[in-house]
Amino acid sequence: MAAAPLILIGAGGHALVVAEACRALNRPVLGVLDDRADAPAITRLGLPRLGNLRDAPASGAWIVCVGDLRTRAELLAARPSPSTAEPVVHPSAVIAPSATLGIGVFVGPRAVVHSFAKVEAHAIINTGAIIEHDCVIGRNTHVAPGSVVAGSTSIGADCLLGVGCRVLPRLRVGDNCTIGAGSVVLRDAAPGARLVGVPARAIDLR
């Protein structure tokens, strides 16, 4: 059975990536919700604008295509029908048969989700990221391009793992953490931590 056409919530840069993945999958996109009539997915890909960013999709399946985690969380909290969210997995990604993906997940080109890993709802596993065996990636967490999460590691909800970072095996990273680009995490991280460097250390951004 053919996959249902998608509505993209957001039409910025991340929406370009999701829309092109849909094209590679031959999955139709009905259009986008965005406040801007000149957003990239409208002007560059020619997708129709169906309403504003916080409008409820009229019907059918949808996926959030906003990169900013706080905005994503706000949009997800306002969705009246979460069961109609659907994942998009680029055809070049590798998903182990034993891995599980939640609703609304995006997995980008050449990303890998390995054996018995679990990616919870609305997470982003971006281009070339690697989620090793037995990992858990929390709801609405963004694993940026080229990042690696080593085996049996748990990443909480609403986290940002910056471009090219590394998280070592069997660690626990709490909710709402940010790991800077290129950082290497060697120890567990408390909820809300901001980590940068090699090895990664917590910093205070207040």
PDB file of C-alpha atoms in Angstrom:
ATOM      1  CA  MET A   1       0.000   0.000   0.000  1.00  0.00           C
ATOM      2  CA  ALA A   2       1.320   3.435  -0.934  1.00  0.00           C
ATOM      3  CA  ALA A   3       2.395   5.730   1.893  1.00  0.00           C
ATOM      4  CA  ALA A   4       0.083   8.613   2.699  1.00  0.00           C
ATOM      5  CA  PRO A   5       1.078  12.042   1.351  1.00  0.00           C
ATOM      6  CA  LEU A   6       2.820  14.216   3.948  1.00  0.00           C
ATOM      7  CA  ILE A   7       2.370  17.751   5.206  1.00  0.00           C
ATOM      8  CA  LEU A   8       5.636  19.358   6.278  1.00  0.00           C
ATOM      9  CA  ILE A   9       5.347  21.555   9.363  1.00  0.00           C
ATOM     10  CA  GLY A  10       8.002  24.160   8.682  1.00  0.00           C
ATOM     11  CA  ALA A  11       9.547  25.153   5.359  1.00  0.00           C
ATOM     12  CA  GLY A  12      13.109  26.183   6.214  1.00  0.00           C
ATOM     13  CA  GLY A  13      16.429  24.447   5.684  1.00  0.00           C
ATOM     14  CA  HIS A  14      15.541  21.214   7.459  1.00  0.00           C
ATOM     15  CA  ALA A  15      12.345  21.028   5.404  1.00  0.00           C
ATOM     16  CA  LEU A  16      14.469  21.052   2.243  1.00  0.00           C
ATOM     17  CA  VAL A  17      16.269  17.944   3.502  1.00  0.00           C
ATOM     18  CA  VAL A  18      13.067  16.143   4.484  1.00  0.00           C
ATOM     19  CA  ALA A  19      11.317  17.072   1.233  1.00  0.00           C
ATOM     20  CA  GLU A  20      14.213  15.797  -0.879  1.00  0.00           C
ATOM     21  CA  ALA A  21      14.191  12.552   1.105  1.00  0.00           C
ATOM     22  CA  CYS A  22      10.488  12.241   0.306  1.00  0.00           C
ATOM     23  CA  ARG A  23      11.271  12.725  -3.373  1.00  0.00           C
ATOM     24  CA  ALA A  24      13.921  10.003  -3.199  1.00  0.00           C
ATOM     25  CA  LEU A  25      11.273   7.740  -1.654  1.00  0.00           C
ATOM     26  CA  ASN A  26       8.680   8.744  -4.267  1.00  0.00           C
ATOM     27  CA  ARG A  27       6.521   9.865  -1.386  1.00  0.00           C
ATOM     28  CA  PRO A  28       4.193  12.755  -2.240  1.00  0.00           C
ATOM     29  CA  VAL A  29       4.234  15.960  -0.194  1.00  0.00           C
ATOM     30  CA  LEU A  30       0.947  17.868  -0.070  1.00  0.00           C
ATOM     31  CA  GLY A  31       2.577  21.105   1.016  1.00  0.00           C
ATOM     32  CA  VAL A  32       3.996  23.001   3.968  1.00  0.00           C
ATOM     33  CA  LEU A  33       2.860  25.014   6.959  1.00  0.00           C
ATOM     34  CA  ASP A  34       5.005  28.094   7.558  1.00  0.00           C
ATOM     35  CA  ASP A  35       4.512  31.732   8.478  1.00  0.00           C
ATOM     36  CA  ARG A  36       6.705  32.883   5.592  1.00  0.00           C
ATOM     37  CA  ALA A  37       5.545  32.871   1.999  1.00  0.00           C
ATOM     38  CA  ASP A  38       9.201  33.046   0.905  1.00  0.00           C
ATOM     39  CA  ALA A  39      10.473  30.097   2.970  1.00  0.00           C
ATOM     40  CA  PRO A  40      13.006  27.900   1.114  1.00  0.00           C
ATOM     41  CA  ALA A  41      10.813  24.817   0.646  1.00  0.00           C
ATOM     42  CA  ILE A  42       8.230  27.070  -1.031  1.00  0.00           C
ATOM     43  CA  THR A  43      10.486  29.182  -3.221  1.00  0.00           C
ATOM     44  CA  ARG A  44      13.159  26.604  -4.053  1.00  0.00           C
ATOM     45  CA  LEU A  45      11.179  23.363  -4.228  1.00  0.00           C
ATOM     46  CA  GLY A  46       7.845  24.799  -5.296  1.00  0.00           C
ATOM     47  CA  LEU A  47       5.844  23.225  -2.468  1.00  0.00           C
ATOM     48  CA  PRO A  48       2.479  24.875  -1.834  1.00  0.00           C
ATOM     49  CA  ARG A  49       1.970  26.834   1.384  1.00  0.00           C
ATOM     50  CA  LEU A  50      -1.074  25.392   3.173  1.00  0.00           C
ATOM     51  CA  GLY A  51      -1.143  27.723   6.163  1.00  0.00           C
ATOM     52  CA  ASN A  52       0.859  29.109   9.059  1.00  0.00           C
ATOM     53  CA  LEU A  53       3.366  27.201  11.148  1.00  0.00           C
ATOM     54  CA  ARG A  54       1.072  26.674  14.124  1.00  0.00           C
ATOM     55  CA  ASP A  55      -2.019  25.777  12.101  1.00  0.00           C
ATOM     56  CA  ALA A  56      -3.264  22.232  12.536  1.00  0.00           C
ATOM     57  CA  PRO A  57      -2.886  20.132   9.379  1.00  0.00           C
ATOM     58  CA  ALA A  58      -6.281  19.857   7.742  1.00  0.00           C
ATOM     59  CA  SER A  59      -5.962  16.083   7.451  1.00  0.00           C
ATOM     60  CA  GLY A  60      -3.491  13.317   6.776  1.00  0.00           C
ATOM     61  CA  ALA A  61       0.053  12.538   7.852  1.00  0.00           C
ATOM     62  CA  TRP A  62       2.635  15.110   8.903  1.00  0.00           C
ATOM     63  CA  ILE A  63       6.200  15.531  10.129  1.00  0.00           C
ATOM     64  CA  VAL A  64       7.783  18.480  11.926  1.00  0.00           C
ATOM     65  CA  CYS A  65      10.530  19.986   9.763  1.00  0.00           C
ATOM     66  CA  VAL A  66      11.750  22.771  12.047  1.00  0.00           C
ATOM     67  CA  GLY A  67      15.340  22.479  13.232  1.00  0.00           C
ATOM     68  CA  ASP A  68      15.120  24.521  16.449  1.00  0.00           C
ATOM     69  CA  LEU A  69      14.376  22.127  19.319  1.00  0.00           C
ATOM     70  CA  ARG A  70      12.406  24.553  21.459  1.00  0.00           C
ATOM     71  CA  THR A  71      10.118  25.484  18.568  1.00  0.00           C
ATOM     72  CA  ARG A  72       9.748  21.813  17.674  1.00  0.00           C
ATOM     73  CA  ALA A  73       8.689  21.008  21.247  1.00  0.00           C
ATOM     74  CA  GLU A  74       6.101  23.809  21.200  1.00  0.00           C
ATOM     75  CA  LEU A  75       4.689  22.623  17.889  1.00  0.00           C
ATOM     76  CA  LEU A  76       4.517  19.021  19.054  1.00  0.00           C
ATOM     77  CA  ALA A  77       2.710  20.007  22.245  1.00  0.00           C
ATOM     78  CA  ALA A  78       0.042  21.711  20.131  1.00  0.00           C
ATOM     79  CA  ARG A  79      -0.592  18.833  17.725  1.00  0.00           C
ATOM     80  CA  PRO A  80      -4.132  17.528  18.223  1.00  0.00           C
ATOM     81  CA  SER A  81      -3.560  14.178  16.506  1.00  0.00           C
ATOM     82  CA  PRO A  82      -0.059  12.891  17.263  1.00  0.00           C
ATOM     83  CA  SER A  83      -0.885   9.464  15.871  1.00  0.00           C
ATOM     84  CA  THR A  84      -0.889  10.910  12.340  1.00  0.00           C
ATOM     85  CA  ALA A  85       2.799  11.837  12.521  1.00  0.00           C
ATOM     86  CA  GLU A  86       4.962   9.580  10.373  1.00  0.00           C
ATOM     87  CA  PRO A  87       8.690   8.855  10.032  1.00  0.00           C
ATOM     88  CA  VAL A  88      10.739   9.664   6.945  1.00  0.00           C
ATOM     89  CA  VAL A  89      13.825   7.530   6.336  1.00  0.00           C
ATOM     90  CA  HIS A  90      16.107   8.394   3.421  1.00  0.00           C
ATOM     91  CA  PRO A  91      16.602   5.351   1.167  1.00  0.00           C
ATOM     92  CA  SER A  92      20.388   5.436   1.652  1.00  0.00           C
ATOM     93  CA  ALA A  93      20.076   5.154   5.452  1.00  0.00           C
ATOM     94  CA  VAL A  94      20.691   1.779   7.102  1.00  0.00           C
ATOM     95  CA  ILE A  95      18.168   0.705   9.731  1.00  0.00           C
ATOM     96  CA  ALA A  96      18.760  -2.627  11.451  1.00  0.00           C
ATOM     97  CA  PRO A  97      15.737  -4.955  11.386  1.00  0.00           C
ATOM     98  CA  SER A  98      15.808  -5.068  15.201  1.00  0.00           C
ATOM     99  CA  ALA A  99      15.919  -1.259  15.585  1.00  0.00           C
ATOM    100  CA  THR A 100      12.741   0.707  16.286  1.00  0.00           C
ATOM    101  CA  LEU A 101      11.754   4.192  15.109  1.00  0.00           C
ATOM    102  CA  GLY A 102       9.038   6.274  16.736  1.00  0.00           C
ATOM    103  CA  ILE A 103       6.421   8.385  15.000  1.00  0.00           C
ATOM    104  CA  GLY A 104       7.626  11.515  13.248  1.00  0.00           C
ATOM    105  CA  VAL A 105      11.311  10.491  13.213  1.00  0.00           C
ATOM    106  CA  PHE A 106      13.571  11.675  10.402  1.00  0.00           C
ATOM    107  CA  VAL A 107      16.636   9.635   9.405  1.00  0.00           C
ATOM    108  CA  GLY A 108      18.891  11.345   6.876  1.00  0.00           C
ATOM    109  CA  PRO A 109      21.097  10.134   4.034  1.00  0.00           C
ATOM    110  CA  ARG A 110      23.722   7.513   4.955  1.00  0.00           C
ATOM    111  CA  ALA A 111      22.778   7.545   8.615  1.00  0.00           C
ATOM    112  CA  VAL A 112      22.923   4.229  10.497  1.00  0.00           C
ATOM    113  CA  VAL A 113      20.650   2.996  13.279  1.00  0.00           C
ATOM    114  CA  HIS A 114      22.132  -0.295  14.479  1.00  0.00           C
ATOM    115  CA  SER A 115      20.899  -3.438  16.205  1.00  0.00           C
ATOM    116  CA  PHE A 116      18.221  -3.037  18.886  1.00  0.00           C
ATOM    117  CA  ALA A 117      18.634   0.728  18.987  1.00  0.00           C
ATOM    118  CA  LYS A 118      15.517   2.743  19.767  1.00  0.00           C
ATOM    119  CA  VAL A 119      14.841   6.191  18.336  1.00  0.00           C
ATOM    120  CA  GLU A 120      11.898   7.794  20.093  1.00  0.00           C
ATOM    121  CA  ALA A 121       9.206   9.987  18.537  1.00  0.00           C
ATOM    122  CA  HIS A 122      10.122  13.083  16.504  1.00  0.00           C
ATOM    123  CA  ALA A 123      13.895  12.670  16.869  1.00  0.00           C
ATOM    124  CA  ILE A 124      16.226  13.660  14.023  1.00  0.00           C
ATOM    125  CA  ILE A 125      19.087  11.342  13.035  1.00  0.00           C
ATOM    126  CA  ASN A 126      20.755  13.594  10.520  1.00  0.00           C
ATOM    127  CA  THR A 127      23.067  12.995   7.570  1.00  0.00           C
ATOM    128  CA  GLY A 128      25.759  10.389   8.216  1.00  0.00           C
ATOM    129  CA  ALA A 129      25.034  10.068  11.949  1.00  0.00           C
ATOM    130  CA  ILE A 130      25.605   6.677  13.586  1.00  0.00           C
ATOM    131  CA  ILE A 131      23.476   5.265  16.387  1.00  0.00           C
ATOM    132  CA  GLU A 132      25.148   2.078  17.553  1.00  0.00           C
ATOM    133  CA  HIS A 133      23.604  -1.084  19.007  1.00  0.00           C
ATOM    134  CA  ASP A 134      21.288  -0.914  22.040  1.00  0.00           C
ATOM    135  CA  CYS A 135      21.226   2.881  22.174  1.00  0.00           C
ATOM    136  CA  VAL A 136      18.172   4.940  23.087  1.00  0.00           C
ATOM    137  CA  ILE A 137      17.674   8.362  21.521  1.00  0.00           C
ATOM    138  CA  GLY A 138      15.030  10.403  23.318  1.00  0.00           C
ATOM    139  CA  ARG A 139      11.979  12.200  21.993  1.00  0.00           C
ATOM    140  CA  ASN A 140      12.662  15.317  19.914  1.00  0.00           C
ATOM    141  CA  THR A 141      16.434  14.925  20.166  1.00  0.00           C
ATOM    142  CA  HIS A 142      18.565  16.038  17.216  1.00  0.00           C
ATOM    143  CA  VAL A 143      21.684  14.016  16.391  1.00  0.00           C
ATOM    144  CA  ALA A 144      23.443  16.331  13.957  1.00  0.00           C
ATOM    145  CA  PRO A 145      25.370  15.299  10.818  1.00  0.00           C
ATOM    146  CA  GLY A 146      28.371  13.060  11.353  1.00  0.00           C
ATOM    147  CA  SER A 147      27.765  12.440  15.053  1.00  0.00           C
ATOM    148  CA  VAL A 148      28.369   9.022  16.619  1.00  0.00           C
ATOM    149  CA  VAL A 149      26.572   7.589  19.642  1.00  0.00           C
ATOM    150  CA  ALA A 150      28.420   4.447  20.737  1.00  0.00           C
ATOM    151  CA  GLY A 151      26.791   1.227  21.920  1.00  0.00           C
ATOM    152  CA  SER A 152      24.388   0.966  24.872  1.00  0.00           C
ATOM    153  CA  THR A 153      24.266   4.721  25.409  1.00  0.00           C
ATOM    154  CA  SER A 154      21.078   6.551  26.397  1.00  0.00           C
ATOM    155  CA  ILE A 155      20.395  10.108  25.247  1.00  0.00           C
ATOM    156  CA  GLY A 156      17.481  11.946  26.858  1.00  0.00           C
ATOM    157  CA  ALA A 157      14.673  13.978  25.318  1.00  0.00           C
ATOM    158  CA  ASP A 158      15.091  17.418  23.710  1.00  0.00           C
ATOM    159  CA  CYS A 159      18.879  17.133  23.381  1.00  0.00           C
ATOM    160  CA  LEU A 160      21.116  18.574  20.666  1.00  0.00           C
ATOM    161  CA  LEU A 161      24.204  16.580  19.682  1.00  0.00           C
ATOM    162  CA  GLY A 162      26.303  18.950  17.593  1.00  0.00           C
ATOM    163  CA  VAL A 163      27.952  18.205  14.260  1.00  0.00           C
ATOM    164  CA  GLY A 164      30.596  15.496  14.475  1.00  0.00           C
ATOM    165  CA  CYS A 165      30.416  14.919  18.227  1.00  0.00           C
ATOM    166  CA  ARG A 166      31.167  11.551  19.833  1.00  0.00           C
ATOM    167  CA  VAL A 167      29.476   9.959  22.838  1.00  0.00           C
ATOM    168  CA  LEU A 168      31.300   6.944  24.271  1.00  0.00           C
ATOM    169  CA  PRO A 169      29.665   3.585  25.103  1.00  0.00           C
ATOM    170  CA  ARG A 170      27.315   2.923  28.025  1.00  0.00           C
ATOM    171  CA  LEU A 171      26.878   6.571  29.011  1.00  0.00           C
ATOM    172  CA  ARG A 172      23.720   8.354  30.169  1.00  0.00           C
ATOM    173  CA  VAL A 173      22.973  11.846  28.888  1.00  0.00           C
ATOM    174  CA  GLY A 174      20.010  13.535  30.567  1.00  0.00           C
ATOM    175  CA  ASP A 175      17.149  15.493  29.024  1.00  0.00           C
ATOM    176  CA  ASN A 176      17.691  18.957  27.530  1.00  0.00           C
ATOM    177  CA  CYS A 177      21.453  18.585  27.090  1.00  0.00           C
ATOM    178  CA  THR A 178      23.536  20.277  24.412  1.00  0.00           C
ATOM    179  CA  ILE A 179      26.782  18.725  23.179  1.00  0.00           C
ATOM    180  CA  GLY A 180      28.961  21.071  21.147  1.00  0.00           C
ATOM    181  CA  ALA A 181      30.185  20.317  17.651  1.00  0.00           C
ATOM    182  CA  GLY A 182      33.223  18.037  17.637  1.00  0.00           C
ATOM    183  CA  SER A 183      33.029  17.325  21.361  1.00  0.00           C
ATOM    184  CA  VAL A 184      33.864  13.921  22.841  1.00  0.00           C
ATOM    185  CA  VAL A 185      31.725  12.900  25.804  1.00  0.00           C
ATOM    186  CA  LEU A 186      33.503  10.547  28.218  1.00  0.00           C
ATOM    187  CA  ARG A 187      31.179  10.710  31.227  1.00  0.00           C
ATOM    188  CA  ASP A 188      27.480  10.750  32.051  1.00  0.00           C
ATOM    189  CA  ALA A 189      25.805  14.160  31.712  1.00  0.00           C
ATOM    190  CA  ALA A 190      23.170  15.553  34.074  1.00  0.00           C
ATOM    191  CA  PRO A 191      19.908  16.946  32.655  1.00  0.00           C
ATOM    192  CA  GLY A 192      20.346  20.398  31.161  1.00  0.00           C
ATOM    193  CA  ALA A 193      24.132  20.172  30.833  1.00  0.00           C
ATOM    194  CA  ARG A 194      25.999  22.120  28.153  1.00  0.00           C
ATOM    195  CA  LEU A 195      29.110  20.200  27.118  1.00  0.00           C
ATOM    196  CA  VAL A 196      31.994  21.309  24.898  1.00  0.00           C
ATOM    197  CA  GLY A 197      35.515  20.207  24.096  1.00  0.00           C
ATOM    198  CA  VAL A 198      37.741  17.139  23.977  1.00  0.00           C
ATOM    199  CA  PRO A 199      37.144  15.689  26.463  1.00  0.00           C
ATOM    200  CA  ALA A 200      33.782  17.394  26.878  1.00  0.00           C
ATOM    201  CA  ARG A 201      33.300  19.549  29.954  1.00  0.00           C
ATOM    202  CA  ALA A 202      30.214  21.285  31.283  1.00  0.00           C
ATOM    203  CA  ILE A 203      30.008  25.060  30.835  1.00  0.00           C
ATOM    204  CA  ASP A 204      27.658  27.619  32.394  1.00  0.00           C
ATOM    205  CA  LEU A 205      25.842  29.709  29.766  1.00  0.00           C
ATOM    206  CA  ARG A 206      23.889  31.861  32.217  1.00  0.00           C
TER     207      ARG A 206
END
